[in-house]
Structure formats: structure tokens, C-alpha cells
Amino acid sequence: GAGVSQSPRYKVTKRGQDVALRCDPISGHVSLYWYRQALGQGPEFLTYFNYEAQQDKSGLPNDRFSAERPEGSISTLTIQRTEQRDSAMYRCASSLHNEQFFGPGTRLTVL
Amino acid sequence: GENVEQHPSTLSVQEGDSAVIKCTYSDSASNYFPWYKQELGKRPQLIIDIRSNVGEKKDQRIAVTLNKTAKHFSLHITETQPEDSAVYFCAATVYSGAGSYQLTFGKGTKLSVIP
């Protein structure tokens, strides 16, 4: 079946603008995770959803970052007032049990 | 929180030789240890995982071992092939409640298999 998809694949924005990144998980996966991956590093946890409930947001770096999953499927990660340090690859992963399957990521560049 | 150390950061082997990548973790409550392979420009792909109630798991040319006492786990790739060239990440997770299995990753090992 279809894997995890994300859009857009690339996003270039100017400092101070808001961006919204979308994740479409594998059908039937109740768990959804957001990670951020810097170049040459492993993914770093941001937040976790169980169905529509955001049950762990301990990895969000500050209050400019938020996420939602209103119907328990598609999720959106929003970054307000973007800064250059927000530039990274943002990946989501979905899971039914322990195994997490990653999406292709959104490469965010903040100029 | 959990901390995962991974070594080496780069590894070059001749085709047909074996490769071993080692990771240590800090949280003794961690109970699930996946390995991901990431080719250039691609997403991380789960290649093998092990749970804390198992000491070793094998899948064709790849195997993972876990030593809970020493808090380390290793990935072994035998009969390496050029297509094994990639960055490999280890990770550890502990169930943190409400279904969350957030992964803590190592910094990665860039494996190059020389034909």
C-alpha cells in the first residue's frame, strides 16, 4: 500500500513568515510522530499523536511550533514567525505498533 | 532523557567483508532498538529491530545483538555489497506513556563498501 507522504517536499520562505507542513500517514496507523533532521544527523523527536490527541509535545523547541491532527489522520506542523535556525528536514513517521515508517520529509529553508 | 552514542562515524570495508556498527544507550528502561538505513536523499528505512527480551535477531545478511547489562547493541552486516553503502542510524526508545515510543537516534555511521 501507499507509504507515508508529506507535502510540500521543498519549502523556501522568508524569515518571519509562517509555514505549514503536511503529513499523510499510512492508512490505519494510529500513531504519528514528527521529527526534525539536521544535515548529517539523526532525526530528533518533536511531537507525538495518538489518533487526534497530541499526547507528547516535549520535543517542540519553542511556542512558535505547533501541530494538530484533527481527524486522527492527516497532521499539520506549523511554524510561526520562522527563523533561519528553523531550516532543516522535517519528517513525520507513522506507526501501528513499535515500528515507525518515515515519510520523505519537507526540506524547509528559511532565508 | 535517553542518550544514544554510535560508533564509528564512518566505516569503509571491501566488498564481501563484514561491517559492525556499535551503539550504547543510557536509559536502562529502553526496550526497543531499531536500525535504519538512509541512502543519500532518501527517507530512513527500517531494516531490523530488536526488543529487550531478545538477545539476538538475524535477517539474511544482517543481524543485531543486544546486551542489556552493558546497555549496548550492535548491527552486523555480512558479505557486504556496494548497495549496502548508506548512512545507518541506531535508535532506542522507552515507552513514555499514552502510546508514545519516541525514538532517540545516534548520530549515524556512513558505511562505504568498496567494490
Tab-separated table of C-alpha atoms in Angstrom:
chain	number	residue	atom	x	y	z
A	1	GLY	CA	0.000	0.000	0.000
A	2	ALA	CA	0.950	3.657	-0.033
A	3	GLY	CA	3.594	4.792	2.402
A	4	VAL	CA	3.786	7.968	4.428
A	5	SER	CA	3.567	11.076	2.268
A	6	GLN	CA	4.465	14.659	3.038
A	7	SER	CA	3.922	17.974	1.311
A	8	PRO	CA	5.402	20.184	0.173
A	9	ARG	CA	8.686	18.357	-0.461
A	10	TYR	CA	10.563	21.665	-0.514
A	11	LYS	CA	9.637	24.957	1.089
A	12	VAL	CA	11.606	28.168	0.852
A	13	THR	CA	10.344	31.037	2.939
A	14	LYS	CA	11.495	34.364	4.232
A	15	ARG	CA	12.306	34.952	7.854
A	16	GLY	CA	9.205	35.930	9.804
A	17	GLN	CA	6.718	34.078	7.619
A	18	ASP	CA	4.536	31.214	8.859
A	19	VAL	CA	4.748	27.774	7.249
A	20	ALA	CA	2.506	24.712	7.400
A	21	LEU	CA	3.884	21.252	6.697
A	22	ARG	CA	1.567	18.355	5.965
A	23	CYS	CA	1.864	14.651	6.747
A	24	ASP	CA	-0.386	11.902	5.409
A	25	PRO	CA	0.293	8.692	7.395
A	26	ILE	CA	-0.150	5.093	6.344
A	27	SER	CA	-3.844	4.235	6.428
A	28	GLY	CA	-4.834	2.710	9.750
A	29	HIS	CA	-1.759	3.865	11.654
A	30	VAL	CA	-2.977	5.413	14.879
A	31	SER	CA	0.379	6.801	15.986
A	32	LEU	CA	2.005	9.750	14.235
A	33	TYR	CA	5.335	11.336	15.088
A	34	TRP	CA	7.082	14.477	13.881
A	35	TYR	CA	10.881	14.630	13.790
A	36	ARG	CA	13.406	17.179	12.611
A	37	GLN	CA	16.600	16.037	10.921
A	38	ALA	CA	19.578	18.344	10.531
A	39	LEU	CA	22.089	17.582	7.804
A	40	GLY	CA	24.368	14.749	8.831
A	41	GLN	CA	22.389	13.984	11.981
A	42	GLY	CA	19.751	11.528	13.060
A	43	PRO	CA	16.121	12.587	13.360
A	44	GLU	CA	15.198	14.437	16.551
A	45	PHE	CA	11.752	13.944	18.122
A	46	LEU	CA	9.316	16.860	18.102
A	47	THR	CA	5.821	15.628	18.950
A	48	TYR	CA	3.520	12.589	19.024
A	49	PHE	CA	-0.168	11.963	18.286
A	50	ASN	CA	-2.321	9.027	19.297
A	51	TYR	CA	-5.285	9.304	16.948
A	52	GLU	CA	-6.232	13.002	17.168
A	53	ALA	CA	-4.782	13.564	20.632
A	54	GLN	CA	-1.402	15.235	20.931
A	55	GLN	CA	-0.005	13.261	23.824
A	56	ASP	CA	3.642	14.258	23.806
A	57	LYS	CA	4.980	17.615	22.660
A	58	SER	CA	8.112	17.588	24.761
A	59	GLY	CA	10.383	17.921	21.717
A	60	LEU	CA	8.883	21.102	20.292
A	61	PRO	CA	11.690	23.670	20.621
A	62	ASN	CA	9.518	26.692	21.498
A	63	ASP	CA	5.988	28.043	21.262
A	64	ARG	CA	6.407	29.040	17.611
A	65	PHE	CA	5.986	25.343	16.800
A	66	SER	CA	2.582	23.681	16.947
A	67	ALA	CA	0.940	20.634	15.464
A	68	GLU	CA	-2.516	19.214	15.010
A	69	ARG	CA	-4.219	16.069	13.755
A	70	PRO	CA	-7.901	16.982	13.982
A	71	GLU	CA	-9.436	13.841	12.471
A	72	GLY	CA	-6.804	11.361	13.538
A	73	SER	CA	-5.288	11.014	10.080
A	74	ILE	CA	-3.534	13.903	8.311
A	75	SER	CA	-1.352	16.059	10.513
A	76	THR	CA	-0.034	19.585	10.094
A	77	LEU	CA	3.089	21.009	11.712
A	78	THR	CA	3.014	24.799	11.802
A	79	ILE	CA	5.976	27.057	12.432
A	80	GLN	CA	5.137	30.697	13.091
A	81	ARG	CA	7.496	33.611	12.531
A	82	THR	CA	10.148	31.380	11.024
A	83	GLU	CA	13.818	31.951	11.807
A	84	GLN	CA	16.918	30.838	9.906
A	85	ARG	CA	17.700	28.277	12.609
A	86	ASP	CA	14.424	26.520	11.723
A	87	SER	CA	15.952	25.404	8.405
A	88	ALA	CA	16.047	21.590	8.393
A	89	MET	CA	14.362	18.482	7.031
A	90	TYR	CA	11.059	17.866	8.796
A	91	ARG	CA	9.915	14.250	8.726
A	92	CYS	CA	6.861	12.532	10.016
A	93	ALA	CA	6.545	8.869	10.821
A	94	SER	CA	3.521	6.686	11.405
A	95	SER	CA	3.198	3.527	13.394
A	96	LEU	CA	0.710	0.819	14.266
A	97	HIS	CA	2.823	-0.841	16.953
A	98	ASN	CA	6.505	-0.187	17.660
A	99	GLU	CA	7.795	0.080	14.086
A	100	GLN	CA	7.889	3.628	12.741
A	101	PHE	CA	7.799	4.285	8.999
A	102	PHE	CA	9.139	7.599	7.822
A	103	GLY	CA	7.896	9.951	5.170
A	104	PRO	CA	10.092	11.599	2.516
A	105	GLY	CA	10.279	14.803	4.515
A	106	THR	CA	9.846	18.501	3.807
A	107	ARG	CA	13.082	20.418	3.278
A	108	LEU	CA	12.491	23.832	4.859
A	109	THR	CA	14.824	26.679	4.014
A	110	VAL	CA	14.374	29.997	5.797
A	111	LEU	CA	16.138	32.880	4.091
B	1	GLY	CA	16.266	11.609	28.886
B	2	GLU	CA	17.754	8.924	26.687
B	3	ASN	CA	21.169	9.420	25.066
B	4	VAL	CA	22.442	7.197	22.255
B	5	GLU	CA	26.089	7.097	21.191
B	6	GLN	CA	27.042	5.490	17.873
B	7	HIS	CA	30.451	4.403	16.566
B	8	PRO	CA	32.190	4.626	14.213
B	9	SER	CA	31.005	7.717	12.379
B	10	THR	CA	32.477	6.421	9.114
B	11	LEU	CA	33.343	2.895	8.041
B	12	SER	CA	34.908	1.646	4.822
B	13	VAL	CA	35.001	-2.054	4.008
B	14	GLN	CA	35.894	-4.142	0.996
B	15	GLU	CA	33.027	-5.821	-0.793
B	16	GLY	CA	32.409	-9.222	0.776
B	17	ASP	CA	33.806	-8.259	4.170
B	18	SER	CA	31.720	-7.775	7.310
B	19	ALA	CA	30.757	-4.459	8.889
B	20	VAL	CA	29.920	-3.838	12.533
B	21	ILE	CA	28.332	-0.694	13.968
B	22	LYS	CA	28.004	-0.234	17.714
B	23	CYS	CA	25.654	1.856	19.843
B	24	THR	CA	25.286	2.479	23.551
B	25	TYR	CA	22.284	3.881	25.351
B	26	SER	CA	21.838	5.496	28.724
B	27	ASP	CA	18.292	4.736	29.874
B	28	SER	CA	18.047	1.233	31.290
B	29	ALA	CA	14.271	1.383	30.748
B	30	SER	CA	14.710	1.479	26.963
B	31	ASN	CA	13.101	-1.598	25.484
B	32	TYR	CA	13.030	-1.264	21.687
B	33	PHE	CA	16.034	-0.766	19.397
B	34	PRO	CA	15.521	-0.251	15.652
B	35	TRP	CA	18.137	0.276	12.963
B	36	TYR	CA	17.505	2.491	9.976
B	37	LYS	CA	19.323	2.716	6.646
B	38	GLN	CA	19.289	6.063	4.879
B	39	GLU	CA	20.557	6.375	1.342
B	40	LEU	CA	21.530	9.789	0.026
B	41	GLY	CA	18.452	11.972	-0.406
B	42	LYS	CA	16.081	9.248	0.732
B	43	ARG	CA	13.977	8.640	3.825
B	44	PRO	CA	15.247	6.448	6.695
B	45	GLN	CA	14.193	2.841	6.096
B	46	LEU	CA	13.729	0.383	8.957
B	47	ILE	CA	15.978	-2.625	8.295
B	48	ILE	CA	15.871	-4.573	11.542
B	49	ASP	CA	14.829	-4.096	15.134
B	50	ILE	CA	15.172	-5.887	18.436
B	51	ARG	CA	13.220	-5.836	21.656
B	52	SER	CA	14.717	-6.017	25.095
B	53	ASN	CA	13.526	-9.561	25.752
B	54	VAL	CA	15.685	-10.885	22.890
B	55	GLY	CA	19.496	-11.055	22.747
B	56	GLU	CA	19.980	-11.501	19.016
B	57	LYS	CA	17.979	-11.294	15.819
B	58	LYS	CA	19.028	-12.161	12.285
B	59	ASP	CA	17.567	-11.423	8.876
B	60	GLN	CA	19.583	-12.803	5.973
B	61	ARG	CA	22.881	-10.845	5.907
B	62	ILE	CA	22.062	-8.503	8.776
B	63	ALA	CA	21.914	-9.243	12.478
B	64	VAL	CA	21.526	-7.219	15.639
B	65	THR	CA	22.753	-8.127	19.109
B	66	LEU	CA	21.687	-6.575	22.393
B	67	ASN	CA	23.499	-6.593	25.730
B	68	LYS	CA	21.105	-5.118	28.293
B	69	THR	CA	23.592	-5.315	31.137
B	70	ALA	CA	26.166	-3.247	29.282
B	71	LYS	CA	23.467	-1.160	27.563
B	72	HIS	CA	24.831	-1.614	24.109
B	73	PHE	CA	23.607	-3.058	20.834
B	74	SER	CA	25.298	-3.702	17.522
B	75	LEU	CA	24.463	-4.123	13.855
B	76	HIS	CA	26.351	-6.758	11.887
B	77	ILE	CA	26.303	-6.892	8.097
B	78	THR	CA	27.976	-9.881	6.475
B	79	GLU	CA	29.085	-10.344	2.851
B	80	THR	CA	28.748	-6.620	2.227
B	81	GLN	CA	27.711	-5.392	-1.210
B	82	PRO	CA	28.041	-1.954	-2.832
B	83	GLU	CA	24.304	-1.397	-2.374
B	84	ASP	CA	24.851	-1.590	1.391
B	85	SER	CA	26.597	1.799	1.162
B	86	ALA	CA	24.471	4.293	3.116
B	87	VAL	CA	24.189	6.034	6.465
B	88	TYR	CA	22.988	3.733	9.228
B	89	PHE	CA	21.242	5.047	12.334
B	90	CYS	CA	20.616	3.196	15.550
B	91	ALA	CA	17.843	4.295	17.870
B	92	ALA	CA	16.423	3.477	21.255
B	93	THR	CA	13.040	4.066	22.762
B	94	VAL	CA	11.270	3.671	26.020
B	95	TYR	CA	7.546	3.684	26.306
B	96	SER	CA	6.730	7.116	27.691
B	97	GLY	CA	3.044	6.687	28.311
B	98	ALA	CA	-0.132	7.163	26.251
B	99	GLY	CA	1.315	5.073	23.439
B	100	SER	CA	4.371	7.221	22.751
B	101	TYR	CA	7.526	5.415	21.600
B	102	GLN	CA	9.613	8.431	20.710
B	103	LEU	CA	12.904	7.389	19.171
B	104	THR	CA	16.272	8.786	20.234
B	105	PHE	CA	18.761	8.363	17.397
B	106	GLY	CA	22.507	8.045	17.261
B	107	LYS	CA	24.462	10.393	15.020
B	108	GLY	CA	24.797	7.854	12.232
B	109	THR	CA	27.512	5.777	10.574
B	110	LYS	CA	28.404	6.358	6.944
B	111	LEU	CA	29.216	2.932	5.504
B	112	SER	CA	31.118	2.740	2.231
B	113	VAL	CA	31.510	-0.639	0.554
B	114	ILE	CA	34.401	-0.601	-1.880
B	115	PRO	CA	33.937	-2.872	-4.919
